[in-house]
mmCIF file of C-alpha atoms in Angstrom:
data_model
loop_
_atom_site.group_PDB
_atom_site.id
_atom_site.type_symbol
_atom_site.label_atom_id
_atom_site.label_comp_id
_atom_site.label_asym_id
_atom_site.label_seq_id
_atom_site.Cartn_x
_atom_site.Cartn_y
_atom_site.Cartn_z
ATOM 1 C CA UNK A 1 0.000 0.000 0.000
ATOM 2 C CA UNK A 2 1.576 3.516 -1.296
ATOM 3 C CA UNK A 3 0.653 6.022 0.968
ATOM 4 C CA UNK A 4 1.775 9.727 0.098
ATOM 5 C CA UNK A 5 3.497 11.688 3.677
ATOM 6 C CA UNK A 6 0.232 13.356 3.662
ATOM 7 C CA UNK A 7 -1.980 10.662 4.167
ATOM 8 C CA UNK A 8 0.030 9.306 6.546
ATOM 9 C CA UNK A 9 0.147 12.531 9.018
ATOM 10 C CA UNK A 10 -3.678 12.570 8.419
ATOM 11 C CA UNK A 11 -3.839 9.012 9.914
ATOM 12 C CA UNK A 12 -1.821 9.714 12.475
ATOM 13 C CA UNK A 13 -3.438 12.882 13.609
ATOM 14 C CA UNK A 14 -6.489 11.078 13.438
ATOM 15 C CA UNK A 15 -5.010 8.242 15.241
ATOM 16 C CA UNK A 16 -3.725 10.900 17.985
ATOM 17 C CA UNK A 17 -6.962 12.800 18.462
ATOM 18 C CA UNK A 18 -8.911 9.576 18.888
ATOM 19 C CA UNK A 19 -6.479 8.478 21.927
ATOM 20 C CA UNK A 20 -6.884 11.730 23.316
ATOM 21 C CA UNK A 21 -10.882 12.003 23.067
ATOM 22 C CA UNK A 22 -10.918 8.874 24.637
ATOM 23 C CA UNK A 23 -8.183 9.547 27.412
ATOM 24 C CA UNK A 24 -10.398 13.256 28.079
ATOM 25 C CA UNK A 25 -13.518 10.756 28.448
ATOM 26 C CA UNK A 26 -12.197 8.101 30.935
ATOM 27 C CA UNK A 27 -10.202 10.053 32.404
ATOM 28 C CA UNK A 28 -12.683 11.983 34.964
ATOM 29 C CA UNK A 29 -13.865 9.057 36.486
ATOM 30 C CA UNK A 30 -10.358 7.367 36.893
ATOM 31 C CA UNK A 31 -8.416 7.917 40.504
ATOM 32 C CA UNK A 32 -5.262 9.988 40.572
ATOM 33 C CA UNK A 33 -3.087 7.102 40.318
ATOM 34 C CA UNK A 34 -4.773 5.526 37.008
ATOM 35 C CA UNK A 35 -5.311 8.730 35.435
ATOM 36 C CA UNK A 36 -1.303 9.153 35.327
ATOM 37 C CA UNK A 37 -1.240 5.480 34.240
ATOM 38 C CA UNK A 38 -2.937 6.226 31.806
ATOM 39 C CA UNK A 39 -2.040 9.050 30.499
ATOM 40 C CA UNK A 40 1.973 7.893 30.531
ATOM 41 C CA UNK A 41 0.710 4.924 28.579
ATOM 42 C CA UNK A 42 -1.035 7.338 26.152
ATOM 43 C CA UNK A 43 1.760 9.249 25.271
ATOM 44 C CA UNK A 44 4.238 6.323 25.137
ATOM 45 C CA UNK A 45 2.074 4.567 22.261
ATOM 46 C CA UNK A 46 1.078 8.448 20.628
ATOM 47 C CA UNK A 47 5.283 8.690 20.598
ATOM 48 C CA UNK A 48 5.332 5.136 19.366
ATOM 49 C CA UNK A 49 2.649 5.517 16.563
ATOM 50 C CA UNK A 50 4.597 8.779 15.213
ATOM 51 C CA UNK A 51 7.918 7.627 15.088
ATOM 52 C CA UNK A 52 7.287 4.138 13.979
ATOM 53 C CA UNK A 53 4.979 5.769 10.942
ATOM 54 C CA UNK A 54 7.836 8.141 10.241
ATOM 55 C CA UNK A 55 10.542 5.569 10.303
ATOM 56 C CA UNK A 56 8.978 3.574 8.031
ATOM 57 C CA UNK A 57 7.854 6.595 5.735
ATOM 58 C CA UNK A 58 11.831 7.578 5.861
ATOM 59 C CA UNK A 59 12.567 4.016 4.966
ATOM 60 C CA UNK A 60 10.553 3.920 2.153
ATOM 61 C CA UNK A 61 11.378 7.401 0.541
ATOM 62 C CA UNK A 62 15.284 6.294 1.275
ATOM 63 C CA UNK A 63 14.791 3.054 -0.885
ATOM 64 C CA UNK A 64 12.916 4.885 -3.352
ATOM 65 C CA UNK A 65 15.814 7.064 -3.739
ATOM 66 C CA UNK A 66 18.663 4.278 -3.859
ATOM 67 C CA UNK A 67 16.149 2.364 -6.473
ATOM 68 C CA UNK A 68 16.548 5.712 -8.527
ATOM 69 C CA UNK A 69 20.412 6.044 -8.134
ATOM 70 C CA UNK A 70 20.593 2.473 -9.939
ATOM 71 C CA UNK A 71 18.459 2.944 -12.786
ATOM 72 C CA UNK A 72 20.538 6.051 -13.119
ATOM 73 C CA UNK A 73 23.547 4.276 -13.183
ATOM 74 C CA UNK A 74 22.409 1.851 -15.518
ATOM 75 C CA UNK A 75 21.235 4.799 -17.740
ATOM 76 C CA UNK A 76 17.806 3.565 -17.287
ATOM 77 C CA UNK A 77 15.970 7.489 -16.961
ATOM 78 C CA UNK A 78 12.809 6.259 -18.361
ATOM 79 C CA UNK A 79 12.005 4.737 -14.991
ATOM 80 C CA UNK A 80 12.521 7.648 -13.026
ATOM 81 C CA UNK A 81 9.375 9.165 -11.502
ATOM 82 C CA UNK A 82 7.528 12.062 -13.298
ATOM 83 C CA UNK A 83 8.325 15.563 -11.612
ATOM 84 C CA UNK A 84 6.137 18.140 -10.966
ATOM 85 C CA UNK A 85 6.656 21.906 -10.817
ATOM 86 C CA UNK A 86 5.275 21.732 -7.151
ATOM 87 C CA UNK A 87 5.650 18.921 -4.433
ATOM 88 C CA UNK A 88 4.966 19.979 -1.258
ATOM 89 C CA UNK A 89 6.486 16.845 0.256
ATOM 90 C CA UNK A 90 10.564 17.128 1.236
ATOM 91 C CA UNK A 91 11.318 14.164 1.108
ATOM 92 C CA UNK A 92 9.783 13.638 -2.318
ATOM 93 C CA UNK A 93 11.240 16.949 -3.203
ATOM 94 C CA UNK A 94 14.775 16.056 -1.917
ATOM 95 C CA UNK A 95 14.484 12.412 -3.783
ATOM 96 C CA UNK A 96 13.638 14.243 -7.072
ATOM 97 C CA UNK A 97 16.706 16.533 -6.284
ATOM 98 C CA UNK A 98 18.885 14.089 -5.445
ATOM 99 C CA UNK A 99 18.165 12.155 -8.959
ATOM 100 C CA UNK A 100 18.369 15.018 -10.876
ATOM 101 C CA UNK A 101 21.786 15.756 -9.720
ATOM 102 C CA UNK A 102 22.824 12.082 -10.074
ATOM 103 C CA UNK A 103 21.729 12.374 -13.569
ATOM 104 C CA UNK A 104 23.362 15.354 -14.310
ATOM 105 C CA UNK A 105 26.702 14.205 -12.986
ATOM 106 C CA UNK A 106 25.934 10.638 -15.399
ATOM 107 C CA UNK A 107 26.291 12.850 -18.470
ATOM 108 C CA UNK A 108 28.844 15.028 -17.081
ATOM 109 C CA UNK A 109 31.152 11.932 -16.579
ATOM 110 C CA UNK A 110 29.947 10.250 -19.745
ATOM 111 C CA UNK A 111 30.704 13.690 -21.738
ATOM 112 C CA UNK A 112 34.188 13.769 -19.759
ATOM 113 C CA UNK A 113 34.858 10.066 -21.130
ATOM 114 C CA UNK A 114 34.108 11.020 -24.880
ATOM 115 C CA UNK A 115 36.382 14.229 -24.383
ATOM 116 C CA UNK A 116 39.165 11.802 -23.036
ATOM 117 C CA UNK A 117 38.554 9.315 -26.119
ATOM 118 C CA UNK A 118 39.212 12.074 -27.991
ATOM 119 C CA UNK A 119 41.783 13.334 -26.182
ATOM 120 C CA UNK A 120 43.756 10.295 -26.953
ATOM 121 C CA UNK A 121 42.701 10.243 -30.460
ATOM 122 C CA UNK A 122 44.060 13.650 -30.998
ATOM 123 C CA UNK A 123 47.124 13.077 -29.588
ATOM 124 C CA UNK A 124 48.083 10.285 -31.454
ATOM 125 C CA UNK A 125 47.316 11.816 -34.913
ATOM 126 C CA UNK A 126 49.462 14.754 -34.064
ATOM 127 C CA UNK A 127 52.459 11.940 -33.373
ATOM 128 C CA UNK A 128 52.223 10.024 -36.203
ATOM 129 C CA UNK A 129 51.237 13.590 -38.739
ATOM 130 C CA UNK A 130 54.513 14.856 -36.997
ATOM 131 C CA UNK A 131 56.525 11.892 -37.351
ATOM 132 C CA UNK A 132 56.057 11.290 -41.230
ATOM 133 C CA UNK A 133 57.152 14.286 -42.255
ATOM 134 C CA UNK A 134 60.621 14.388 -39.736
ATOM 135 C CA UNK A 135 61.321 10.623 -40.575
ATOM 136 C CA UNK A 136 61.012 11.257 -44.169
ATOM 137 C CA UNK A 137 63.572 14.454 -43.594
ATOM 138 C CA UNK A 138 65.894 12.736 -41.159
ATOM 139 C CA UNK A 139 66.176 9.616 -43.494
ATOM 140 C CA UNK A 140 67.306 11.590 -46.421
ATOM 141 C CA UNK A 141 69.979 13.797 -44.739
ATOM 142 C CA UNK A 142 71.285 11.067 -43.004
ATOM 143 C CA UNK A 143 71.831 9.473 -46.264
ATOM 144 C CA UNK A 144 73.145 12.412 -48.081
ATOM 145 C CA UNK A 145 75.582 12.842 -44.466
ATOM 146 C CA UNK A 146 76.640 9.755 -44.251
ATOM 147 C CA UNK A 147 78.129 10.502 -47.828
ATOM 148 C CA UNK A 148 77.441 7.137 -50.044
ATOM 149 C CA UNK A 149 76.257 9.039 -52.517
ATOM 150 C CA UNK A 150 78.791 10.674 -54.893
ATOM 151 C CA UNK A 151 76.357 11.305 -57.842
ATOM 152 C CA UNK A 152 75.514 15.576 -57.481
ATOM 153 C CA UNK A 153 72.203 14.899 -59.034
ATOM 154 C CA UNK A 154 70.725 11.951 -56.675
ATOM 155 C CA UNK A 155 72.379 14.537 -53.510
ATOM 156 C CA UNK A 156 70.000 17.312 -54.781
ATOM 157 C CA UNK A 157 67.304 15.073 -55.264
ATOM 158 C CA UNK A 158 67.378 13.917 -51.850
ATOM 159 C CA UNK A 159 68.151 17.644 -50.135
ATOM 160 C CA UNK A 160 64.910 18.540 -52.381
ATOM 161 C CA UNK A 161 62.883 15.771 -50.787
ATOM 162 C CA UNK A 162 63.909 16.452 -47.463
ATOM 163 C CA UNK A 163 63.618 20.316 -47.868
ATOM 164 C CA UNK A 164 60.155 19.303 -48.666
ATOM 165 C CA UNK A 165 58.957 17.106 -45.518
ATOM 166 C CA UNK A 166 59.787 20.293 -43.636
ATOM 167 C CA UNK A 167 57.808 22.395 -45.621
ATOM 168 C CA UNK A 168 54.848 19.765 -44.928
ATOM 169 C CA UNK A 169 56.088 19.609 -41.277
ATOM 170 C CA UNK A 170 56.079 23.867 -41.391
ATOM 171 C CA UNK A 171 52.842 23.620 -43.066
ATOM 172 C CA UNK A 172 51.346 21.407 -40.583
ATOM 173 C CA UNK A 173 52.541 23.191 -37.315
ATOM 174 C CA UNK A 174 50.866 26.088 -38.769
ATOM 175 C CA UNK A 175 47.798 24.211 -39.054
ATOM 176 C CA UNK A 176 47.923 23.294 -35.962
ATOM 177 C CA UNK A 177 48.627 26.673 -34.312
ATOM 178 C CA UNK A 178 45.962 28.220 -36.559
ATOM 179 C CA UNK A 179 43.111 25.990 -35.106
ATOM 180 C CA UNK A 180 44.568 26.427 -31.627
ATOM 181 C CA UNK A 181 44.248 30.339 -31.707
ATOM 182 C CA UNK A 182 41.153 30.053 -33.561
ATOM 183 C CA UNK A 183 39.524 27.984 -30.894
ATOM 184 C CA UNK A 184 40.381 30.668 -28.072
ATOM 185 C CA UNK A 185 39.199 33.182 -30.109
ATOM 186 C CA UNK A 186 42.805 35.174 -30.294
ATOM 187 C CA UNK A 187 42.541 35.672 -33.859
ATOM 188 C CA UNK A 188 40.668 38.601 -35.000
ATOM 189 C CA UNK A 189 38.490 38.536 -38.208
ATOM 190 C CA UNK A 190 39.394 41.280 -40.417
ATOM 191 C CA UNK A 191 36.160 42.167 -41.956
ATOM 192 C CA UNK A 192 35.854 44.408 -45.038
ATOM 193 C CA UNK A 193 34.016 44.503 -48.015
ATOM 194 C CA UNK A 194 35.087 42.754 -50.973
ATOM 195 C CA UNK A 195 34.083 40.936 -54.786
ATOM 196 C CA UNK A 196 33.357 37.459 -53.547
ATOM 197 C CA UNK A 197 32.941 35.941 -56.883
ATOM 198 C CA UNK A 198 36.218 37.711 -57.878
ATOM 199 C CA UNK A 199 37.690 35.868 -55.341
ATOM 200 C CA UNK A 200 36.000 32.477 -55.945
ATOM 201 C CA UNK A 201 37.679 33.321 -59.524
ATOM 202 C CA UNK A 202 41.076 33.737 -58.306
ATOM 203 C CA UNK A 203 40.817 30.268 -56.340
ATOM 204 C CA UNK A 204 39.652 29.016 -59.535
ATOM 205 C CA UNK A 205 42.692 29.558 -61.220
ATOM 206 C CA UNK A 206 45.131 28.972 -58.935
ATOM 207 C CA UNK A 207 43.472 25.201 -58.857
ATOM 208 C CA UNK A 208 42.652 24.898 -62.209
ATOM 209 C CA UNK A 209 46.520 22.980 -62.486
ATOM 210 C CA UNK A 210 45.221 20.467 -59.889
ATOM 211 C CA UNK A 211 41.716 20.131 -61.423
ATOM 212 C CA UNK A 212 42.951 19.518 -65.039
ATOM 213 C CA UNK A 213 45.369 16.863 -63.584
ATOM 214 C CA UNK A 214 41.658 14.925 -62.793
ATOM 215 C CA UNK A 215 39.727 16.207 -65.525
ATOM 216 C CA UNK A 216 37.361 18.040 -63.205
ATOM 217 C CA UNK A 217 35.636 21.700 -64.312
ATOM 218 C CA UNK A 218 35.322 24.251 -62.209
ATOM 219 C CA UNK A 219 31.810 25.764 -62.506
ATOM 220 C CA UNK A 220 30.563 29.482 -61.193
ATOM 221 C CA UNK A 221 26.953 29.637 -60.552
ATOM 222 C CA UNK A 222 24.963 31.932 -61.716
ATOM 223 C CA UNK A 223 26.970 32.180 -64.692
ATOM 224 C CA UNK A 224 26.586 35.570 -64.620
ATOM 225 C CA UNK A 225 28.781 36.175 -61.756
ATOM 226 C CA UNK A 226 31.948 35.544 -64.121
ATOM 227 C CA UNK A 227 32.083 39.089 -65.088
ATOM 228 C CA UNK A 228 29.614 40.927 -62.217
ATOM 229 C CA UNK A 229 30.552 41.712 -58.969
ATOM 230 C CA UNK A 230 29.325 40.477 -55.501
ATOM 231 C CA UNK A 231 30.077 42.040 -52.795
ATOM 232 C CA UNK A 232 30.190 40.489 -48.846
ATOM 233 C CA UNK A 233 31.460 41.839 -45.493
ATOM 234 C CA UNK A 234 34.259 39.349 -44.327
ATOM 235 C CA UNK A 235 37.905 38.859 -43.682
ATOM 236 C CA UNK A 236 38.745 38.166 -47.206
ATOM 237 C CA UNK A 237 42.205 36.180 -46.460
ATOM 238 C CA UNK A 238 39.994 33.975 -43.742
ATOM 239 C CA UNK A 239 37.308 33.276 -46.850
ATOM 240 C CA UNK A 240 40.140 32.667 -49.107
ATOM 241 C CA UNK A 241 41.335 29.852 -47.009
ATOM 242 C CA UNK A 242 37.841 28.593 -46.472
ATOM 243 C CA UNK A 243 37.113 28.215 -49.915
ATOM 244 C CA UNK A 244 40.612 27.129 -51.435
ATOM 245 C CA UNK A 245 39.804 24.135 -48.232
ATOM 246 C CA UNK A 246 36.568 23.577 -49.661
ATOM 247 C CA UNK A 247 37.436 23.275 -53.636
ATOM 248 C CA UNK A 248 40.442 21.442 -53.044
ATOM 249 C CA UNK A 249 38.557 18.498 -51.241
ATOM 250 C CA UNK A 250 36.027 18.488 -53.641
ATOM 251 C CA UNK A 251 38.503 18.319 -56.309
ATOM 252 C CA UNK A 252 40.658 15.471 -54.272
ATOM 253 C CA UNK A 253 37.028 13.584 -53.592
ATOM 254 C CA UNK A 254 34.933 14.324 -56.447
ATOM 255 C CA UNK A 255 33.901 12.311 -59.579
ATOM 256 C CA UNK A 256 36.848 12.111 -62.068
ATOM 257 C CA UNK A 257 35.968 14.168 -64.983
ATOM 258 C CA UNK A 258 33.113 15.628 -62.845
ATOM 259 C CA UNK A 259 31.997 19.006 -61.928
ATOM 260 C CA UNK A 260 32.772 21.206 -58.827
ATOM 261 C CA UNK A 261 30.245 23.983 -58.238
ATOM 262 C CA UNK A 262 30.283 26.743 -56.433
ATOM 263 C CA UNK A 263 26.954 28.878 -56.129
ATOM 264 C CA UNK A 264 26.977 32.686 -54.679
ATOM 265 C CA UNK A 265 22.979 32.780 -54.109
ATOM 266 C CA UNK A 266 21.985 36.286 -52.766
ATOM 267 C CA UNK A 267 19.026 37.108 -50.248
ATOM 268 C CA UNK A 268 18.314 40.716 -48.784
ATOM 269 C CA UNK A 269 20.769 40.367 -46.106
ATOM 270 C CA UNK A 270 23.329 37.688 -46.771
ATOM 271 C CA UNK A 271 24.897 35.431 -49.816
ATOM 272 C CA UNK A 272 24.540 31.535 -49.417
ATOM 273 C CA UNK A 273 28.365 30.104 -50.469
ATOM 274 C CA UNK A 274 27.897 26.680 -51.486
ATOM 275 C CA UNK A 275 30.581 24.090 -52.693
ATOM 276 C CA UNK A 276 29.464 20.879 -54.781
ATOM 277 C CA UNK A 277 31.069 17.976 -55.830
ATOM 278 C CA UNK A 278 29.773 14.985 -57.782
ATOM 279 C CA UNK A 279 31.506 12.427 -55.779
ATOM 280 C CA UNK A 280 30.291 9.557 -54.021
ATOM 281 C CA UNK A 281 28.940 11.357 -51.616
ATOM 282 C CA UNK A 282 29.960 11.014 -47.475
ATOM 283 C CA UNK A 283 28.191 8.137 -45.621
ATOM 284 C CA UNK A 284 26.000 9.635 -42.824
ATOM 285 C CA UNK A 285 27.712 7.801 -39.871
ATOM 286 C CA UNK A 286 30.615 10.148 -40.964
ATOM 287 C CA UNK A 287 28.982 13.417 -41.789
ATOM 288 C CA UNK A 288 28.761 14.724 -38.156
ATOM 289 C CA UNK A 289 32.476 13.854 -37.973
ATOM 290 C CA UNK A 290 34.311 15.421 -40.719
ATOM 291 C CA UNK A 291 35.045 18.911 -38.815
ATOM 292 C CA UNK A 292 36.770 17.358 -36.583
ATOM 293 C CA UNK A 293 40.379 17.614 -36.338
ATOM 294 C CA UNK A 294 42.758 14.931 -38.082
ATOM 295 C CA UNK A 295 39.333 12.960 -39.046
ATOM 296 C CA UNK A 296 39.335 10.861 -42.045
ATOM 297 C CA UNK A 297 36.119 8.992 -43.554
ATOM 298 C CA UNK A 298 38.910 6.610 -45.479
ATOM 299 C CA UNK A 299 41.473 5.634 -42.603
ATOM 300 C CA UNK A 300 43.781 3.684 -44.965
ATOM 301 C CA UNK A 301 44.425 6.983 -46.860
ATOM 302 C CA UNK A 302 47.761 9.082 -46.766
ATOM 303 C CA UNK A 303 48.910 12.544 -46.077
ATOM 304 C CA UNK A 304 49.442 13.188 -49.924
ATOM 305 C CA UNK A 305 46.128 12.009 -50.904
ATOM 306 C CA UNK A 306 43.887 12.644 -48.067
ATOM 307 C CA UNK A 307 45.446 15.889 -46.237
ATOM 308 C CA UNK A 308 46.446 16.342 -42.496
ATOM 309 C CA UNK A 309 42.777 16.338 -41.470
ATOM 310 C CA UNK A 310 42.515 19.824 -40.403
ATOM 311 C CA UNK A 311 41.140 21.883 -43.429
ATOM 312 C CA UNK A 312 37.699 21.297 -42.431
ATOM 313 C CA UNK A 313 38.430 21.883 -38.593
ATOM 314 C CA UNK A 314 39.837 25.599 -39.444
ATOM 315 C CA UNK A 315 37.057 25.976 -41.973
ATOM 316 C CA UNK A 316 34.444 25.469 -39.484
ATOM 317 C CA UNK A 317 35.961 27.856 -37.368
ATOM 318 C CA UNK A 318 36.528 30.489 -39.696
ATOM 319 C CA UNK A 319 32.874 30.393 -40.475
ATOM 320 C CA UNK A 320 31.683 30.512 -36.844
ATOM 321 C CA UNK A 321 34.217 33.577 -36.328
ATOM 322 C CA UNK A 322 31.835 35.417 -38.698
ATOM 323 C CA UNK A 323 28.671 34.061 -36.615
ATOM 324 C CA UNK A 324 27.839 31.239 -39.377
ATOM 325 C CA UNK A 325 27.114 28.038 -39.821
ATOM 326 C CA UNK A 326 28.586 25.588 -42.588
ATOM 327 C CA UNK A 327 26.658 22.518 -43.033
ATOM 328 C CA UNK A 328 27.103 19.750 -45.380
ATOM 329 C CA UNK A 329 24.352 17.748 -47.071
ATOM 330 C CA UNK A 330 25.408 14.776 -49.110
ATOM 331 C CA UNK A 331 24.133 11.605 -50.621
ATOM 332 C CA UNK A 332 25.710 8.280 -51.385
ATOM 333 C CA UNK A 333 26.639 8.062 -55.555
ATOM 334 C CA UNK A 334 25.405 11.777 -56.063
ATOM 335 C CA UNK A 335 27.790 13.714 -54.283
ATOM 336 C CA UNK A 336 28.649 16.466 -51.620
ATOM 337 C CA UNK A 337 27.684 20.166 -50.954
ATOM 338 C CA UNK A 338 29.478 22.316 -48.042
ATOM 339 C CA UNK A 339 27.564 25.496 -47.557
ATOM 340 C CA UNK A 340 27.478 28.479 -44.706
ATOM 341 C CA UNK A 341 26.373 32.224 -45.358
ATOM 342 C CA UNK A 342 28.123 35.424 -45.448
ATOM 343 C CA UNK A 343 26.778 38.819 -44.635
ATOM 344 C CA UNK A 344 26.336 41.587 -46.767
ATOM 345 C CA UNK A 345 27.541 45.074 -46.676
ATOM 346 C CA UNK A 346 24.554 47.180 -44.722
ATOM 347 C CA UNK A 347 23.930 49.978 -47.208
ATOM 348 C CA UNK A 348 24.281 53.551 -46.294
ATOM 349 C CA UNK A 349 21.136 55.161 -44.554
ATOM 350 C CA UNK A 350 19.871 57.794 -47.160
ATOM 351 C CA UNK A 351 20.349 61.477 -45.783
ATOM 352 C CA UNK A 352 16.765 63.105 -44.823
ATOM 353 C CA UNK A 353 15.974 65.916 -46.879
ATOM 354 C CA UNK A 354 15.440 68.835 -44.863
ATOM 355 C CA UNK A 355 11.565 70.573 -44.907
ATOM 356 C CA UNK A 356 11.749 73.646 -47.293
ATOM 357 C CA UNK A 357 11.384 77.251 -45.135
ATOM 358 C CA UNK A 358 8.124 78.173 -46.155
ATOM 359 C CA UNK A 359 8.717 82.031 -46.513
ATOM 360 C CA UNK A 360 6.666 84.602 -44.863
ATOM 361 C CA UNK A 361 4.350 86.465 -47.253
ATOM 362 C CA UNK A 362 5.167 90.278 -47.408
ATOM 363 C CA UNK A 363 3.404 93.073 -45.916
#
């Protein structure tokens, strides 16, 4: 039987008042000596009934409470009781308390074990991105040092390939301090206004080496935007290495002898940027994932084909620094698009005109 605390102090004072009715009755016609008997045995089972009643209330609210700790920590928070926005009832009050915190402290610890997984993760991408690169450059001084090589040619050959792990190395540690400044918000954007498709145009050719190599064309949509201007309010250098990030991948992940799109839709107040490929596409287990930093959909893929990891990482970054979003929507066999919106330039407020002075006719 599941009695709420206030039925149970309505029994009791029921329970209470009923002794004592009954004690004011008999007790007039009792001698002195009974009377006292009587009344010591009154308040010994009054005392009784209330803390026996309360005991086993506390009992039961204590139980209820343990019984909610374990379906907590078997994650089980459908079985918790329903709350209400008001409980008179402390203990109730203090068990619904209790679980909430319990709960609370569940996810904390759950959200402190995925940031630890990751933790590790990250960690061990930065050794082995950092390792390639120095390996690579140790192994081919040490050979051109160690002087078994007496052919000029194969010695420049080898200086060149060495000289170039550090520049990956350089490029890399730049990377890395990039996002690192980025996430504590020490690096300013430089906004300013500036031709957005002029710059999409730029990035365009600057690419257009790489995209030839794999038979892709580089598309501007609308078409019209090849010769007219559009302007946005951004750090243009920041946007530059967003999109060059963006174009590249699709490029590197795209159909061969595809398409790569990129649209500059306008709306009153901003410009949609959007970035498709005709790939096959990102599976959707992987599409909340590939912002992170040193994530690859394709593990078995190397630096040279797949990139360090972190182009997407500083991209969404970049775009948050100018209070965006980018999103990606994709689709297996059809392909890829990487959006976010930029803001653009709030137009001058037109000067109010002045009311003509109405002159005063003459006397």
């Amino acid at each position: 039987m599941n009695l709420s605390s206030r039925t149970i102090a309505s029994l009791i004072a029921l329970l209470v008042a009923g002794v004592l009715v009954t004690f004011a009755w008999v007790a007039p016609t009792l001698p002195f000596q009974q009377a006292s008997l009587a009344m010591g045995i009154t308040v010994a089972a009054c005392f009784l009934l209330v803390y026996l009643s309360f005991e086993a209330l506390l009992f039961r609210e204590i139980n209820n409470i343990y019984a909610g700790l374990e379906n907590i920590k078997r994650k089980e928070f459908r079985r918790l009781s329903n709350k209400f926005l008001f409980r008179p009832e402390p203990l109730k009050r203090m068990r619904d308390e209790i679980l909430e915190m319990a709960e609370r402290k569940e996810k904390e610890i759950d959200e402190l074990k995925r940031l630890q997984v990751l933790r590790r993760e990250f960690l061990a991408d930065v050794s082995h991105e950092l390792k390639t690169p120095i390996f690579a450059a140790q192994g081919f001084l040490h050979t051109v040092l160690d002087g078994d090589m007496d052919d000029d040619f194969l010695r420049q050959k080898f200086l060149t390939k060495a000289a170039t792990s550090l520049d990956t190395l350089d490029a890399l540690v730049q990377d890395l301090v990039t996002i690192s400044q980025l996430e504590k918000g020490v690096v300013r954007m430089r906004k300013q206004n500036f031709d957005l498709a002029a710059l999409v145009r730029e990035i365009f050719e600057q690419l257009e080496l790489k995209a030839a190599q794999r038979h892709v064309t580089l598309e501007l949509f609308p078409p019209s935007l090849s010769t007219e201007p559009l302007t946005v309010l951004a750090d243009r250098n920041r946007i530059r290495q967003v999109l060059v990030n963006l174009i590249d991948n699709a490029i590197k992940y795209g159909k061969e002898a595809g398409h790569v799109t990129v649209s500059l839709v306008e709306s009153s107040k901003t410009v949609r940027v959007a970035v498709r490929d005709d790939g096959a596409g990102i599976p959707k287990q992987h599409q909340n994932r590939i912002f992170e930093r040193f994530y690859r959909i394709d593990k078995s893929r190397s630096r040279d084909s797949g990139g360090s990891g972190l182009g997407l990482a500083i991209s969404k970054h970049i775009v948050e620094a100018h209070k965006s979003v980018i999103r990606v929507r994709s689709e297996m066999g059809v392909g890829t698009t990487l959006e976010f919106k930029l803001p653009k330039p709030r137009l001058p407020k037109a000067p109010t005109e002045a009311p003509a002075e109405v002159s005063a006719p003459e006397a």
